[in-house]
Tab-separated table of N, CA and C in Angstrom:
chain	number	residue	atom	x	y	z
A	1	ASP	N	116.223	83.396	101.817
A	1	ASP	CA	115.390	84.046	101.120
A	1	ASP	C	114.933	85.110	101.091
A	2	VAL	N	115.095	86.220	99.986
A	2	VAL	CA	114.333	87.448	100.121
A	2	VAL	C	113.028	86.951	100.692
A	3	GLN	N	112.967	87.926	101.617
A	3	GLN	CA	111.207	88.345	102.305
A	3	GLN	C	111.296	90.045	102.371
A	4	LEU	N	109.681	90.481	101.725
A	4	LEU	CA	109.738	91.943	101.851
A	4	LEU	C	108.561	92.141	102.486
A	5	GLN	N	108.030	92.457	103.657
A	5	GLN	CA	106.676	92.577	104.239
A	5	GLN	C	106.164	94.307	104.722
A	6	ALA	N	104.822	94.706	103.836
A	6	ALA	CA	104.678	95.455	103.576
A	6	ALA	C	103.089	96.075	104.992
A	7	PHE	N	103.509	97.290	105.272
A	7	PHE	CA	102.263	97.118	106.123
A	7	PHE	C	102.252	98.669	106.721
A	8	GLY	N	101.218	99.053	107.682
A	8	GLY	CA	100.497	100.272	107.650
A	8	GLY	C	99.906	100.854	106.872
A	9	GLY	N	99.015	100.165	106.372
A	9	GLY	CA	98.054	101.188	105.539
A	9	GLY	C	96.132	101.048	105.939
A	10	GLY	N	95.707	101.915	106.026
A	10	GLY	CA	94.472	101.602	106.741
A	10	GLY	C	93.956	103.033	105.486
A	11	LEU	N	92.887	103.696	106.479
A	11	LEU	CA	92.008	104.568	105.967
A	11	LEU	C	92.665	106.037	106.484
A	12	VAL	N	92.918	106.652	105.718
A	12	VAL	CA	92.658	108.464	106.076
A	12	VAL	C	92.110	108.867	105.334
A	13	GLN	N	91.647	110.536	106.202
A	13	GLN	CA	91.395	111.580	105.274
A	13	GLN	C	92.231	112.230	104.566
A	14	ALA	N	91.595	112.610	103.229
A	14	ALA	CA	92.159	113.384	102.023
A	14	ALA	C	92.440	114.578	102.630
A	15	GLY	N	94.082	114.572	102.459
A	15	GLY	CA	94.856	116.012	102.382
A	15	GLY	C	95.933	115.537	103.872
A	16	GLY	N	95.439	114.559	104.343
A	16	GLY	CA	96.492	114.213	104.903
A	16	GLY	C	97.704	113.093	104.601
A	17	PRO	N	98.852	113.012	105.869
A	17	PRO	CA	100.442	112.407	105.224
A	17	PRO	C	99.484	110.720	105.946
A	18	LEU	N	100.591	109.601	105.468
A	18	LEU	CA	100.245	108.241	106.010
A	18	LEU	C	101.795	107.723	105.467
A	19	ARG	N	102.188	107.120	106.562
A	19	ARG	CA	104.001	106.246	106.413
A	19	ARG	C	103.207	104.927	106.146
A	20	LEU	N	103.797	104.602	105.194
A	20	LEU	CA	103.919	102.970	105.311
A	20	LEU	C	105.619	102.391	105.761
A	21	SER	N	105.304	101.098	105.460
A	21	SER	CA	106.930	100.314	106.298
A	21	SER	C	106.908	99.500	105.503
A	22	CYS	N	108.252	98.719	105.164
A	22	CYS	CA	108.775	97.529	104.344
A	22	CYS	C	109.766	97.331	104.963
A	23	ALA	N	109.772	95.726	105.697
A	23	ALA	CA	110.382	95.270	106.316
A	23	ALA	C	111.270	93.986	105.106
A	24	ALA	N	112.423	94.180	104.782
A	24	ALA	CA	113.135	93.810	103.875
A	24	ALA	C	114.202	92.654	105.390
A	25	SER	N	114.773	92.032	103.898
A	25	SER	CA	115.732	90.323	104.489
A	25	SER	C	115.853	89.962	103.579
A	26	GLY	N	117.159	89.530	103.702
A	26	GLY	CA	117.562	88.500	102.976
A	26	GLY	C	118.290	88.901	101.499
A	27	PHE	N	119.358	89.676	101.669
A	27	PHE	CA	119.891	90.440	100.552
A	27	PHE	C	120.612	91.448	101.033
A	28	THR	N	121.637	91.940	100.439
A	28	THR	CA	122.414	93.430	100.663
A	28	THR	C	121.632	94.299	100.161
A	29	PHE	N	121.470	95.701	100.679
A	29	PHE	CA	120.633	96.830	100.403
A	29	PHE	C	121.297	97.538	99.628
A	30	ASP	N	122.810	97.023	99.167
A	30	ASP	CA	123.265	98.015	98.384
A	30	ASP	C	123.757	97.496	96.599
A	31	ASP	N	122.816	96.251	96.909
A	31	ASP	CA	122.560	94.914	95.459
A	31	ASP	C	120.976	95.309	94.833
A	32	ARG	N	120.254	96.021	95.912
A	32	ARG	CA	119.049	95.769	94.935
A	32	ARG	C	118.105	97.133	95.861
A	33	ALA	N	117.754	97.768	94.643
A	33	ALA	CA	117.040	99.004	95.421
A	33	ALA	C	115.108	98.546	95.768
A	34	ILE	N	114.731	99.184	96.749
A	34	ILE	CA	113.398	99.405	97.207
A	34	ILE	C	112.497	99.760	96.899
A	35	GLY	N	111.224	99.807	96.010
A	35	GLY	CA	110.776	100.434	95.286
A	35	GLY	C	108.948	100.322	95.912
A	36	TRP	N	108.720	101.386	95.803
A	36	TRP	CA	107.281	101.279	95.971
A	36	TRP	C	105.714	101.633	95.002
A	37	PHE	N	105.032	100.928	94.463
A	37	PHE	CA	104.407	100.225	93.672
A	37	PHE	C	102.581	100.434	94.368
A	38	ARG	N	101.652	101.169	93.641
A	38	ARG	CA	100.425	100.833	93.935
A	38	ARG	C	99.095	100.386	92.275
A	39	GLN	N	98.063	99.802	93.058
A	39	GLN	CA	97.626	99.308	91.750
A	39	GLN	C	95.835	99.429	92.330
A	40	ALA	N	95.682	100.367	91.776
A	40	ALA	CA	93.776	100.613	91.860
A	40	ALA	C	93.085	99.652	90.856
A	41	PRO	N	92.125	99.280	91.402
A	41	PRO	CA	91.497	97.914	90.290
A	41	PRO	C	91.078	98.959	89.056
A	42	GLY	N	91.407	97.869	87.962
A	42	GLY	CA	90.987	98.446	87.273
A	42	GLY	C	92.386	99.351	86.314
A	43	LYS	N	93.264	99.447	86.897
A	43	LYS	CA	94.279	99.991	86.551
A	43	LYS	C	95.650	99.382	86.807
A	44	GLU	N	96.995	100.054	85.614
A	44	GLU	CA	98.170	98.933	85.921
A	44	GLU	C	98.898	99.491	87.110
A	45	ARG	N	99.908	98.631	87.423
A	45	ARG	CA	100.413	99.190	88.526
A	45	ARG	C	101.023	100.319	88.137
A	46	GLU	N	101.672	100.950	89.239
A	46	GLU	CA	102.272	102.151	88.848
A	46	GLU	C	102.991	102.401	90.161
A	47	GLY	N	104.319	103.420	89.635
A	47	GLY	CA	105.721	103.216	90.795
A	47	GLY	C	105.315	104.662	91.472
A	48	VAL	N	105.617	104.527	92.635
A	48	VAL	CA	105.355	105.662	93.723
A	48	VAL	C	106.545	106.395	94.035
A	49	SER	N	107.637	105.327	94.436
A	49	SER	CA	108.932	105.634	94.829
A	49	SER	C	109.934	104.669	94.762
A	50	CYS	N	110.973	105.343	95.428
A	50	CYS	CA	112.502	103.991	95.608
A	50	CYS	C	113.504	104.488	95.991
A	51	ILE	N	114.357	103.378	96.492
A	51	ILE	CA	115.206	104.160	97.323
A	51	ILE	C	116.013	102.922	97.830
A	52	ARG	N	117.439	103.366	97.680
A	52	ARG	CA	118.376	102.821	97.308
A	52	ARG	C	119.542	103.019	98.102
A	53	SER	N	120.757	101.785	98.326
A	53	SER	CA	122.238	102.823	98.654
A	53	SER	C	123.161	101.966	98.121
A	54	SER	N	124.240	103.001	98.332
A	54	SER	CA	125.510	103.055	96.850
A	54	SER	C	126.420	103.393	97.985
A	55	LEU	N	127.272	102.839	98.216
A	55	LEU	CA	129.003	103.156	98.726
A	55	LEU	C	128.424	104.830	100.243
A	56	GLY	N	127.872	103.467	100.294
A	56	GLY	CA	127.282	104.642	101.939
A	56	GLY	C	126.488	105.970	102.421
A	57	LYS	N	126.234	105.894	100.640
A	57	LYS	CA	124.969	107.113	100.279
A	57	LYS	C	123.682	106.362	100.000
A	58	LEU	N	122.486	106.900	100.665
A	58	LEU	CA	121.308	106.813	100.333
A	58	LEU	C	120.639	107.719	99.236
A	59	TYR	N	119.981	107.197	98.465
A	59	TYR	CA	119.392	108.342	96.953
A	59	TYR	C	117.708	107.201	96.897
A	60	GLN	N	117.134	108.473	96.643
A	60	GLN	CA	115.619	108.613	96.594
A	60	GLN	C	114.821	108.985	95.312
A	61	THR	N	113.877	108.564	95.172
A	61	THR	CA	113.058	109.003	93.947
A	61	THR	C	111.940	109.327	94.091
A	62	ASP	N	111.528	109.944	93.942
A	62	ASP	CA	109.691	109.951	93.830
A	62	ASP	C	109.270	109.927	92.536
A	63	PHE	N	108.303	109.506	92.216
A	63	PHE	CA	107.680	108.850	90.582
A	63	PHE	C	106.185	109.867	90.216
A	64	VAL	N	106.069	110.494	92.348
A	64	VAL	CA	104.830	111.401	92.160
A	64	VAL	C	105.177	112.337	92.363
A	65	GLU	N	105.492	113.828	91.831
A	65	GLU	CA	106.065	115.291	92.639
A	65	GLU	C	105.179	115.684	93.532
A	66	GLY	N	106.516	115.750	94.079
A	66	GLY	CA	106.228	116.642	95.379
A	66	GLY	C	105.398	115.820	96.955
A	67	ARG	N	104.878	114.575	96.483
A	67	ARG	CA	103.899	113.688	97.135
A	67	ARG	C	104.034	112.532	98.171
A	68	PHE	N	104.943	112.294	96.998
A	68	PHE	CA	105.689	110.564	97.167
A	68	PHE	C	107.308	110.787	97.480
A	69	THR	N	107.470	110.537	99.417
A	69	THR	CA	109.245	110.305	99.350
A	69	THR	C	109.586	108.640	100.111
A	70	SER	N	110.737	108.538	99.828
A	70	SER	CA	111.382	107.489	100.596
A	70	SER	C	112.055	107.209	101.577
A	71	SER	N	112.414	106.764	102.658
A	71	SER	CA	113.341	107.049	103.120
A	71	SER	C	114.031	105.339	103.886
A	72	SER	N	114.721	105.484	104.979
A	72	SER	CA	115.163	104.311	105.476
A	72	SER	C	116.025	104.184	106.356
A	73	ASP	N	115.421	103.018	107.403
A	73	ASP	CA	116.486	102.677	108.448
A	73	ASP	C	117.303	101.493	108.360
A	74	LEU	N	118.399	101.688	108.255
A	74	LEU	CA	118.851	100.568	107.047
A	74	LEU	C	119.346	99.757	108.526
A	75	ALA	N	119.532	99.793	109.816
A	75	ALA	CA	119.970	99.101	111.141
A	75	ALA	C	118.852	98.642	111.503
A	76	LYS	N	117.650	98.790	110.891
A	76	LYS	CA	116.441	98.408	111.141
A	76	LYS	C	115.825	96.951	109.627
A	77	SER	N	116.626	97.211	108.844
A	77	SER	CA	116.708	96.948	107.151
A	77	SER	C	114.606	97.016	106.876
A	78	THR	N	114.677	98.528	107.270
A	78	THR	CA	113.132	98.833	107.293
A	78	THR	C	113.689	100.140	105.784
A	79	VAL	N	112.636	100.264	105.064
A	79	VAL	CA	112.102	101.433	104.266
A	79	VAL	C	110.829	102.089	104.974
A	80	TYR	N	110.258	103.529	104.672
A	80	TYR	CA	109.806	104.021	104.895
A	80	TYR	C	108.887	105.031	103.430
A	81	PRO	N	108.189	104.828	103.234
A	81	PRO	CA	107.443	106.282	102.191
A	81	PRO	C	106.263	107.087	102.561
A	82	GLN	N	106.711	108.203	102.586
A	82	GLN	CA	105.841	109.390	103.311
A	82	GLN	C	105.137	109.632	101.797
A	83	MET	N	104.056	109.636	102.289
A	83	MET	CA	102.544	109.496	101.536
A	83	MET	C	102.017	111.496	101.758
A	84	ASN	N	101.836	112.140	101.118
A	84	ASN	CA	101.595	113.766	101.822
A	84	ASN	C	100.407	114.070	100.481
A	85	SER	N	99.334	115.112	101.033
A	85	SER	CA	98.392	115.380	100.537
A	85	SER	C	97.757	113.950	100.096
A	86	LEU	N	97.019	113.766	100.253
A	86	LEU	CA	96.622	111.938	99.648
A	86	LEU	C	94.982	112.845	99.114
A	87	LYS	N	95.089	112.126	98.505
A	87	LYS	CA	93.356	112.067	97.431
A	87	LYS	C	93.292	110.970	97.229
A	88	PRO	N	91.681	110.841	97.502
A	88	PRO	CA	90.652	109.221	96.642
A	88	PRO	C	91.598	108.934	95.320
A	89	GLU	N	91.941	109.533	94.465
A	89	GLU	CA	92.649	108.395	93.729
A	89	GLU	C	93.891	107.847	93.759
A	90	ASP	N	94.423	108.318	95.487
A	90	ASP	CA	95.468	107.686	95.729
A	90	ASP	C	95.006	106.198	96.544
A	91	THR	N	93.554	106.191	96.421
A	91	THR	CA	93.385	104.551	96.915
A	91	THR	C	93.779	103.192	96.191
A	92	ALA	N	93.972	102.376	97.019
A	92	ALA	CA	94.968	101.775	96.239
A	92	ALA	C	95.877	101.114	97.364
A	93	VAL	N	95.944	99.261	96.614
A	93	VAL	CA	96.783	98.350	96.936
A	93	VAL	C	98.021	98.854	97.209
A	94	TYR	N	99.111	99.297	98.030
A	94	TYR	CA	100.701	99.133	97.932
A	94	TYR	C	101.088	98.338	98.634
A	95	TYR	N	102.863	97.881	96.970
A	95	TYR	CA	103.377	96.826	97.356
A	95	TYR	C	104.701	97.950	97.817
A	96	CYS	N	105.461	96.819	98.593
A	96	CYS	CA	107.118	97.314	98.311
A	96	CYS	C	107.530	96.010	97.361
A	97	ALA	N	109.165	96.121	96.768
A	97	ALA	CA	109.549	95.175	95.652
A	97	ALA	C	110.869	95.596	95.791
A	98	ALA	N	111.447	94.845	96.045
A	98	ALA	CA	113.000	94.597	95.641
A	98	ALA	C	113.994	94.364	94.359
A	99	SER	N	114.067	95.517	94.167
A	99	SER	CA	114.913	95.081	92.352
A	99	SER	C	115.728	94.289	92.018
A	100	LEU	N	115.947	93.904	90.565
A	100	LEU	CA	116.472	92.877	90.189
A	100	LEU	C	117.901	93.637	90.380
A	101	PRO	N	119.481	92.507	90.416
A	101	PRO	CA	120.288	92.927	91.460
A	101	PRO	C	121.565	94.118	90.345
A	102	TYR	N	121.325	94.754	91.124
A	102	TYR	CA	122.233	96.316	90.271
A	102	TYR	C	120.911	97.059	89.173
A	103	SER	N	120.220	97.052	89.748
A	103	SER	CA	119.024	97.772	88.357
A	103	SER	C	119.170	98.402	88.581
A	104	GLY	N	119.213	99.733	90.053
A	104	GLY	CA	118.367	100.564	90.687
A	104	GLY	C	117.201	100.806	90.752
A	105	CYS	N	117.117	102.435	90.886
A	105	CYS	CA	115.650	103.178	90.757
A	105	CYS	C	115.061	102.763	89.999
A	106	SER	N	114.023	102.035	89.787
A	106	SER	CA	113.149	102.160	87.876
A	106	SER	C	111.523	102.550	88.732
A	107	ARG	N	110.761	102.995	87.851
A	107	ARG	CA	109.713	103.142	87.777
A	107	ARG	C	108.692	101.953	87.530
A	108	TYR	N	109.243	101.121	86.741
A	108	TYR	CA	108.550	99.826	86.132
A	108	TYR	C	108.290	98.675	86.442
A	109	SER	N	107.384	97.926	86.827
A	109	SER	CA	107.539	96.960	87.810
A	109	SER	C	108.329	95.766	86.798
A	110	ARG	N	108.968	95.480	86.053
A	110	ARG	CA	109.597	94.846	85.266
A	110	ARG	C	111.135	94.557	85.587
A	111	ASP	N	111.568	95.614	86.633
A	111	ASP	CA	112.915	95.686	86.793
A	111	ASP	C	112.836	95.476	88.343
A	112	TYR	N	111.438	94.460	88.711
A	112	TYR	CA	111.692	93.991	90.328
A	112	TYR	C	111.637	92.531	90.370
A	113	SER	N	112.448	92.009	91.390
A	113	SER	CA	111.917	90.406	91.036
A	113	SER	C	111.170	89.721	92.336
A	114	TYR	N	111.362	90.561	93.299
A	114	TYR	CA	110.609	90.293	94.803
A	114	TYR	C	109.459	91.467	95.133
A	115	TRP	N	108.549	90.595	95.523
A	115	TRP	CA	107.554	91.225	95.633
A	115	TRP	C	106.676	91.279	97.031
A	116	GLY	N	106.320	91.884	98.007
A	116	GLY	CA	105.588	91.854	99.093
A	116	GLY	C	104.075	91.408	99.495
A	117	GLN	N	103.605	91.208	100.079
A	117	GLN	CA	102.106	90.871	99.614
A	117	GLN	C	101.314	92.580	100.050
A	118	GLY	N	101.252	93.542	100.417
A	118	GLY	CA	100.909	94.485	99.794
A	118	GLY	C	100.032	94.747	101.153
A	119	THR	N	99.311	96.307	101.289
A	119	THR	CA	98.496	97.240	102.093
A	119	THR	C	97.636	98.041	101.150
A	120	GLN	N	96.445	97.042	101.830
A	120	GLN	CA	95.639	98.277	101.579
A	120	GLN	C	95.436	99.882	102.192
A	121	VAL	N	95.191	101.318	101.451
A	121	VAL	CA	95.383	102.063	101.483
A	121	VAL	C	93.703	102.661	100.810
A	122	THR	N	93.317	103.377	101.571
A	122	THR	CA	92.022	104.036	101.575
A	122	THR	C	92.271	105.710	101.972
A	123	VAL	N	91.313	106.120	100.761
A	123	VAL	CA	91.573	107.980	101.465
A	123	VAL	C	90.415	108.239	101.158
A	124	SER	N	89.752	108.575	102.357
A	124	SER	CA	87.877	109.085	102.060
A	124	SER	C	88.226	110.417	102.255
A	125	SER	N	86.864	110.712	101.274
A	125	SER	CA	86.656	111.939	100.985
A	125	SER	C	86.086	112.950	102.093
């Protein structure tokens, strides 16, 4: 079965960085992109970043310019989104997700078929 587990959330001061982790298993990374989403109370789920592997190369997409990127340790089957210059409005539950097969990176939740449980990130002012 496809399994995803997100961890690394917590309390961080505004302006600081935070690295989250997503451990993924049960599928070939070349076949599915790994995306990060967040959802704050009363708001729609928002794409944050994405990473995929194809033909021995890694590709990452940041959907929030200059502040959210993603990297991967393929040997550990782990994805590491890096969050920089955090603001209180970044407070949300953050989810990692595996895309539909061969869908590539997308900012839209409809393009992902498996979801982790989410981890809470709280940015203090």
